[in-house]
Amino acid sequence: MTEVILKAFDAPDETRFFEKGRLDLVHFGSQTIGRASYQPGWKWSLHVGPLVGAARCEVEHVGMVVSGIATVVFADGRVIELKPGTLFHVPAVPHDSWVVGDEPYVSLHFLGAGDYARKQA
Protein backbone atom coordinates (compact mmCIF):
# COMPACT_ATOMS: atom_id res chain seq x y z
CA MET A 1 0.00 0.00 0.00
CA THR A 2 1.38 3.40 -0.91
CA GLU A 3 -1.43 5.44 0.64
CA VAL A 4 -0.52 7.97 3.32
CA ILE A 5 -2.93 8.02 6.26
CA LEU A 6 -3.15 11.08 8.49
CA LYS A 7 -5.03 11.11 11.78
CA ALA A 8 -5.18 13.32 14.85
CA PHE A 9 -6.10 12.85 18.49
CA ASP A 10 -8.44 15.84 18.09
CA ALA A 11 -10.65 13.47 16.04
CA PRO A 12 -9.89 10.00 17.47
CA ASP A 13 -11.35 6.79 16.09
CA GLU A 14 -12.45 5.81 19.60
CA THR A 15 -12.47 7.35 23.07
CA ARG A 16 -12.75 5.46 26.34
CA PHE A 17 -13.97 7.65 29.19
CA PHE A 18 -13.58 7.00 32.91
CA GLU A 19 -13.73 9.18 35.99
CA LYS A 20 -10.94 11.81 35.95
CA GLY A 21 -9.62 10.62 32.61
CA ARG A 22 -9.92 9.45 29.05
CA LEU A 23 -8.06 7.45 26.46
CA ASP A 24 -8.21 8.65 22.85
CA LEU A 25 -7.37 5.99 20.27
CA VAL A 26 -6.38 6.14 16.62
CA HIS A 27 -6.17 2.98 14.52
CA PHE A 28 -3.79 2.30 11.64
CA GLY A 29 -4.68 -1.19 10.44
CA SER A 30 -3.71 -3.54 13.26
CA GLN A 31 -1.78 -0.79 15.13
CA THR A 32 -3.52 1.27 17.81
CA ILE A 33 -1.94 4.38 19.33
CA GLY A 34 -3.42 6.03 22.39
CA ARG A 35 -3.29 9.35 24.18
CA ALA A 36 -4.06 9.00 27.88
CA SER A 37 -5.20 12.14 29.70
CA TYR A 38 -5.67 12.03 33.47
CA GLN A 39 -6.71 14.78 35.87
CA PRO A 40 -5.10 15.38 39.27
CA GLY A 41 -6.44 12.81 41.74
CA TRP A 42 -6.75 10.07 39.09
CA LYS A 43 -5.69 6.59 40.22
CA TRP A 44 -5.94 3.44 38.09
CA SER A 45 -7.22 1.20 40.90
CA LEU A 46 -10.00 3.68 41.73
CA HIS A 47 -11.01 5.04 38.33
CA VAL A 48 -10.27 2.29 35.78
CA GLY A 49 -9.98 -0.94 37.78
CA PRO A 50 -13.67 -1.12 38.77
CA LEU A 51 -14.69 -0.66 35.11
CA VAL A 52 -12.57 -3.61 33.96
CA GLY A 53 -13.03 -5.79 37.05
CA ALA A 54 -9.40 -5.78 38.21
CA ALA A 55 -7.51 -4.50 41.25
CA ARG A 56 -4.38 -3.68 39.21
CA CYS A 57 -3.56 -3.05 35.57
CA GLU A 58 -1.94 -5.96 33.73
CA VAL A 59 -1.56 -4.30 30.31
CA GLU A 60 1.92 -3.90 28.84
CA HIS A 61 2.68 -0.27 27.99
CA VAL A 62 5.27 1.37 25.77
CA GLY A 63 4.89 5.10 25.60
CA MET A 64 6.11 8.61 26.24
CA VAL A 65 5.09 11.20 28.82
CA VAL A 66 3.97 14.46 27.24
CA SER A 67 3.13 16.41 30.39
CA GLY A 68 2.53 15.96 34.10
CA ILE A 69 3.92 13.33 36.43
CA ALA A 70 2.65 9.86 37.32
CA THR A 71 3.82 7.15 39.67
CA VAL A 72 3.70 3.43 38.84
CA VAL A 73 3.83 0.88 41.67
CA PHE A 74 4.23 -2.85 41.08
CA ALA A 75 2.87 -5.63 43.31
CA ASP A 76 6.48 -6.51 44.25
CA GLY A 77 6.98 -3.00 45.71
CA ARG A 78 8.95 -1.39 42.86
CA VAL A 79 8.06 2.28 42.37
CA ILE A 80 8.87 4.37 39.29
CA GLU A 81 8.08 7.96 38.44
CA LEU A 82 7.16 9.04 34.92
CA LYS A 83 8.05 12.64 34.02
CA PRO A 84 7.69 14.69 30.81
CA GLY A 85 9.94 13.46 28.02
CA THR A 86 10.35 10.00 29.57
CA LEU A 87 9.99 7.02 27.27
CA PHE A 88 8.70 4.04 29.22
CA HIS A 89 8.10 0.31 29.07
CA VAL A 90 5.85 -1.03 31.82
CA PRO A 91 5.63 -4.83 31.65
CA ALA A 92 2.36 -6.78 31.74
CA VAL A 93 2.62 -7.55 35.45
CA PRO A 94 0.18 -6.20 38.05
CA HIS A 95 0.71 -2.49 38.70
CA ASP A 96 -1.17 0.57 39.85
CA SER A 97 -0.55 4.18 38.88
CA TRP A 98 -1.71 7.67 39.75
CA VAL A 99 -1.20 11.33 38.90
CA VAL A 100 1.28 13.18 41.10
CA GLY A 101 0.62 16.83 41.93
CA ASP A 102 -1.86 19.35 40.57
CA GLU A 103 -0.99 19.19 36.86
CA PRO A 104 -2.91 16.93 34.44
CA TYR A 105 -0.90 13.98 33.09
CA VAL A 106 -0.78 13.17 29.37
CA SER A 107 1.07 10.28 27.75
CA LEU A 108 1.20 8.64 24.33
CA HIS A 109 0.92 4.84 24.18
CA PHE A 110 2.45 2.95 21.27
CA LEU A 111 1.89 -0.54 22.73
CA GLY A 112 -0.99 -1.69 24.90
CA ALA A 113 -3.46 1.09 24.08
CA GLY A 114 -5.93 -1.25 22.39
CA ASP A 115 -6.33 -3.31 25.58
CA TYR A 116 -6.28 -0.43 28.06
CA ALA A 117 -9.49 0.40 30.01
CA ARG A 118 -11.26 -2.52 28.35
CA LYS A 119 -12.68 -5.50 30.19
CA GLN A 120 -10.64 -8.58 29.31
CA ALA A 121 -12.44 -11.80 28.36
Short mmCIF file of N, CA, C and O in Angstrom, two decimals, residues 27-84:
data_model
loop_
_atom_site.label_atom_id
_atom_site.label_comp_id
_atom_site.label_asym_id
_atom_site.label_seq_id
_atom_site.Cartn_x
_atom_site.Cartn_y
_atom_site.Cartn_z
N HIS A 27 -6.49 4.30 15.07
CA HIS A 27 -6.17 2.98 14.52
C HIS A 27 -5.54 3.12 13.14
O HIS A 27 -6.03 3.88 12.30
N PHE A 28 -4.45 2.41 12.94
CA PHE A 28 -3.79 2.30 11.64
C PHE A 28 -3.68 0.81 11.34
O PHE A 28 -2.73 0.17 11.78
N GLY A 29 -4.67 0.25 10.67
CA GLY A 29 -4.68 -1.19 10.44
C GLY A 29 -4.72 -1.92 11.76
O GLY A 29 -5.59 -1.67 12.59
N SER A 30 -3.74 -2.79 12.01
CA SER A 30 -3.71 -3.54 13.26
C SER A 30 -3.02 -2.78 14.39
O SER A 30 -2.99 -3.24 15.53
N GLN A 31 -2.48 -1.61 14.11
CA GLN A 31 -1.78 -0.79 15.13
C GLN A 31 -2.75 0.21 15.76
O GLN A 31 -3.49 0.88 15.05
N THR A 32 -2.71 0.30 17.09
CA THR A 32 -3.52 1.27 17.81
C THR A 32 -2.59 2.13 18.66
O THR A 32 -1.75 1.61 19.39
N ILE A 33 -2.73 3.44 18.54
CA ILE A 33 -1.94 4.38 19.33
C ILE A 33 -2.91 5.17 20.20
O ILE A 33 -3.98 5.57 19.74
N GLY A 34 -2.53 5.35 21.47
CA GLY A 34 -3.42 6.03 22.39
C GLY A 34 -2.82 7.28 22.99
O GLY A 34 -1.59 7.40 23.11
N ARG A 35 -3.69 8.20 23.39
CA ARG A 35 -3.29 9.35 24.18
C ARG A 35 -4.11 9.29 25.46
O ARG A 35 -5.33 9.43 25.44
N ALA A 36 -3.42 9.06 26.57
CA ALA A 36 -4.06 9.00 27.88
C ALA A 36 -4.00 10.39 28.51
O ALA A 36 -2.93 11.01 28.51
N SER A 37 -5.12 10.84 29.04
CA SER A 37 -5.20 12.14 29.70
C SER A 37 -5.88 11.94 31.05
O SER A 37 -7.03 11.51 31.10
N TYR A 38 -5.16 12.24 32.12
CA TYR A 38 -5.67 12.03 33.47
C TYR A 38 -5.62 13.33 34.26
O TYR A 38 -4.62 14.06 34.19
N GLN A 39 -6.65 13.59 35.03
CA GLN A 39 -6.71 14.78 35.87
C GLN A 39 -6.05 14.51 37.22
O GLN A 39 -5.93 13.36 37.65
N PRO A 40 -5.64 15.57 37.91
CA PRO A 40 -5.10 15.38 39.27
C PRO A 40 -6.11 14.59 40.12
O PRO A 40 -7.32 14.79 40.01
N GLY A 41 -5.59 13.67 40.92
CA GLY A 41 -6.44 12.81 41.74
C GLY A 41 -6.78 11.49 41.09
O GLY A 41 -7.32 10.59 41.73
N TRP A 42 -6.47 11.33 39.77
CA TRP A 42 -6.75 10.07 39.09
C TRP A 42 -5.85 8.97 39.63
O TRP A 42 -4.67 9.17 39.88
N LYS A 43 -6.44 7.78 39.81
CA LYS A 43 -5.69 6.59 40.22
C LYS A 43 -6.30 5.39 39.50
O LYS A 43 -7.52 5.20 39.51
N TRP A 44 -5.45 4.57 38.88
CA TRP A 44 -5.94 3.44 38.09
C TRP A 44 -6.85 2.53 38.90
O TRP A 44 -7.94 2.18 38.45
N SER A 45 -6.44 2.15 40.10
CA SER A 45 -7.22 1.20 40.90
C SER A 45 -8.57 1.75 41.33
O SER A 45 -9.49 0.98 41.61
N LEU A 46 -8.72 3.07 41.35
CA LEU A 46 -10.00 3.68 41.73
C LEU A 46 -10.87 4.05 40.53
O LEU A 46 -12.10 3.96 40.60
N HIS A 47 -10.25 4.47 39.43
CA HIS A 47 -11.01 5.04 38.33
C HIS A 47 -11.09 4.18 37.07
O HIS A 47 -11.93 4.45 36.20
N VAL A 48 -10.22 3.19 36.94
CA VAL A 48 -10.27 2.29 35.78
C VAL A 48 -10.52 0.86 36.24
O VAL A 48 -11.34 0.15 35.65
N GLY A 49 -9.85 0.43 37.29
CA GLY A 49 -9.98 -0.94 37.78
C GLY A 49 -11.41 -1.43 37.95
O GLY A 49 -11.76 -2.52 37.46
N PRO A 50 -12.29 -0.66 38.61
CA PRO A 50 -13.67 -1.12 38.77
C PRO A 50 -14.41 -1.31 37.44
O PRO A 50 -15.27 -2.17 37.32
N LEU A 51 -14.05 -0.53 36.43
CA LEU A 51 -14.69 -0.66 35.11
C LEU A 51 -14.29 -1.95 34.39
O LEU A 51 -15.07 -2.49 33.61
N VAL A 52 -13.06 -2.42 34.65
CA VAL A 52 -12.57 -3.61 33.96
C VAL A 52 -12.56 -4.84 34.86
O VAL A 52 -12.17 -5.92 34.44
N GLY A 53 -12.96 -4.67 36.13
CA GLY A 53 -13.03 -5.79 37.05
C GLY A 53 -11.69 -6.29 37.53
O GLY A 53 -11.49 -7.49 37.70
N ALA A 54 -10.74 -5.38 37.76
CA ALA A 54 -9.40 -5.78 38.21
C ALA A 54 -8.90 -4.81 39.28
O ALA A 54 -9.24 -3.63 39.27
N ALA A 55 -8.08 -5.34 40.19
CA ALA A 55 -7.51 -4.50 41.25
C ALA A 55 -6.29 -3.73 40.75
O ALA A 55 -5.98 -2.65 41.26
N ARG A 56 -5.57 -4.31 39.77
CA ARG A 56 -4.38 -3.68 39.21
C ARG A 56 -4.36 -3.87 37.70
O ARG A 56 -4.91 -4.83 37.18
N CYS A 57 -3.70 -2.96 37.02
CA CYS A 57 -3.56 -3.05 35.57
C CYS A 57 -2.55 -4.15 35.22
O CYS A 57 -1.52 -4.28 35.87
N GLU A 58 -2.86 -4.92 34.19
CA GLU A 58 -1.94 -5.96 33.73
C GLU A 58 -1.62 -5.79 32.24
O GLU A 58 -1.17 -6.73 31.59
N VAL A 59 -1.85 -4.60 31.72
CA VAL A 59 -1.56 -4.30 30.31
C VAL A 59 -0.11 -3.86 30.18
O VAL A 59 0.38 -3.09 30.99
N GLU A 60 0.56 -4.35 29.15
CA GLU A 60 1.92 -3.90 28.84
C GLU A 60 1.83 -2.54 28.15
O GLU A 60 0.99 -2.34 27.27
N HIS A 61 2.69 -1.61 28.57
CA HIS A 61 2.68 -0.27 27.99
C HIS A 61 4.06 0.11 27.46
O HIS A 61 5.06 -0.10 28.13
N VAL A 62 4.10 0.68 26.28
CA VAL A 62 5.27 1.37 25.77
C VAL A 62 4.78 2.74 25.35
O VAL A 62 3.81 2.85 24.58
N GLY A 63 5.39 3.78 25.91
CA GLY A 63 4.89 5.10 25.60
C GLY A 63 5.86 6.21 25.94
O GLY A 63 7.04 5.97 26.19
N MET A 64 5.32 7.43 25.94
CA MET A 64 6.11 8.61 26.24
C MET A 64 5.24 9.61 27.00
O MET A 64 4.08 9.85 26.63
N VAL A 65 5.80 10.19 28.05
CA VAL A 65 5.09 11.20 28.82
C VAL A 65 5.18 12.54 28.10
O VAL A 65 6.28 12.99 27.78
N VAL A 66 4.03 13.16 27.88
CA VAL A 66 3.97 14.46 27.24
C VAL A 66 3.99 15.57 28.29
O VAL A 66 4.72 16.55 28.17
N SER A 67 3.18 15.41 29.34
CA SER A 67 3.13 16.41 30.39
C SER A 67 2.63 15.79 31.69
O SER A 67 2.00 14.73 31.69
N GLY A 68 2.94 16.46 32.79
CA GLY A 68 2.53 15.96 34.10
C GLY A 68 3.45 14.87 34.61
O GLY A 68 4.43 14.50 33.95
N ILE A 69 3.12 14.37 35.78
CA ILE A 69 3.92 13.33 36.43
C ILE A 69 2.98 12.24 36.94
O ILE A 69 1.90 12.53 37.46
N ALA A 70 3.40 11.00 36.79
CA ALA A 70 2.65 9.86 37.32
C ALA A 70 3.61 8.92 38.03
O ALA A 70 4.80 8.88 37.71
N THR A 71 3.08 8.18 38.97
CA THR A 71 3.82 7.15 39.67
C THR A 71 3.24 5.80 39.29
O THR A 71 2.03 5.66 39.15
N VAL A 72 4.11 4.81 39.10
CA VAL A 72 3.70 3.43 38.84
C VAL A 72 4.27 2.59 39.98
O VAL A 72 5.45 2.70 40.30
N VAL A 73 3.41 1.75 40.58
CA VAL A 73 3.83 0.88 41.67
C VAL A 73 3.46 -0.55 41.30
O VAL A 73 2.31 -0.82 40.92
N PHE A 74 4.43 -1.44 41.40
CA PHE A 74 4.23 -2.85 41.08
C PHE A 74 3.90 -3.63 42.35
O PHE A 74 4.23 -3.21 43.46
N ALA A 75 3.26 -4.78 42.18
CA ALA A 75 2.87 -5.63 43.31
C ALA A 75 4.08 -6.05 44.13
O ALA A 75 3.96 -6.28 45.34
N ASP A 76 5.27 -6.11 43.51
CA ASP A 76 6.48 -6.51 44.25
C ASP A 76 7.11 -5.35 45.01
O ASP A 76 8.17 -5.49 45.61
N GLY A 77 6.48 -4.15 44.96
CA GLY A 77 6.98 -3.00 45.71
C GLY A 77 7.81 -2.01 44.91
O GLY A 77 8.12 -0.93 45.41
N ARG A 78 8.19 -2.34 43.68
CA ARG A 78 8.95 -1.39 42.86
C ARG A 78 8.11 -0.16 42.58
O ARG A 78 6.92 -0.27 42.29
N VAL A 79 8.73 1.01 42.63
CA VAL A 79 8.06 2.28 42.37
C VAL A 79 8.87 3.03 41.33
O VAL A 79 10.09 3.16 41.46
N ILE A 80 8.20 3.53 40.30
CA ILE A 80 8.87 4.37 39.29
C ILE A 80 8.06 5.64 39.11
O ILE A 80 6.86 5.67 39.33
N GLU A 81 8.75 6.70 38.70
CA GLU A 81 8.08 7.96 38.44
C GLU A 81 8.25 8.29 36.96
O GLU A 81 9.34 8.18 36.42
N LEU A 82 7.16 8.69 36.33
CA LEU A 82 7.16 9.04 34.92
C LEU A 82 7.02 10.55 34.80
O LEU A 82 6.04 11.13 35.25
N LYS A 83 8.02 11.18 34.18
CA LYS A 83 8.05 12.64 34.02
C LYS A 83 8.06 13.01 32.55
O LYS A 83 8.38 12.18 31.69
N PRO A 84 7.73 14.27 32.21
CA PRO A 84 7.69 14.69 30.81
C PRO A 84 8.98 14.36 30.06
O PRO A 84 10.08 14.54 30.58
#
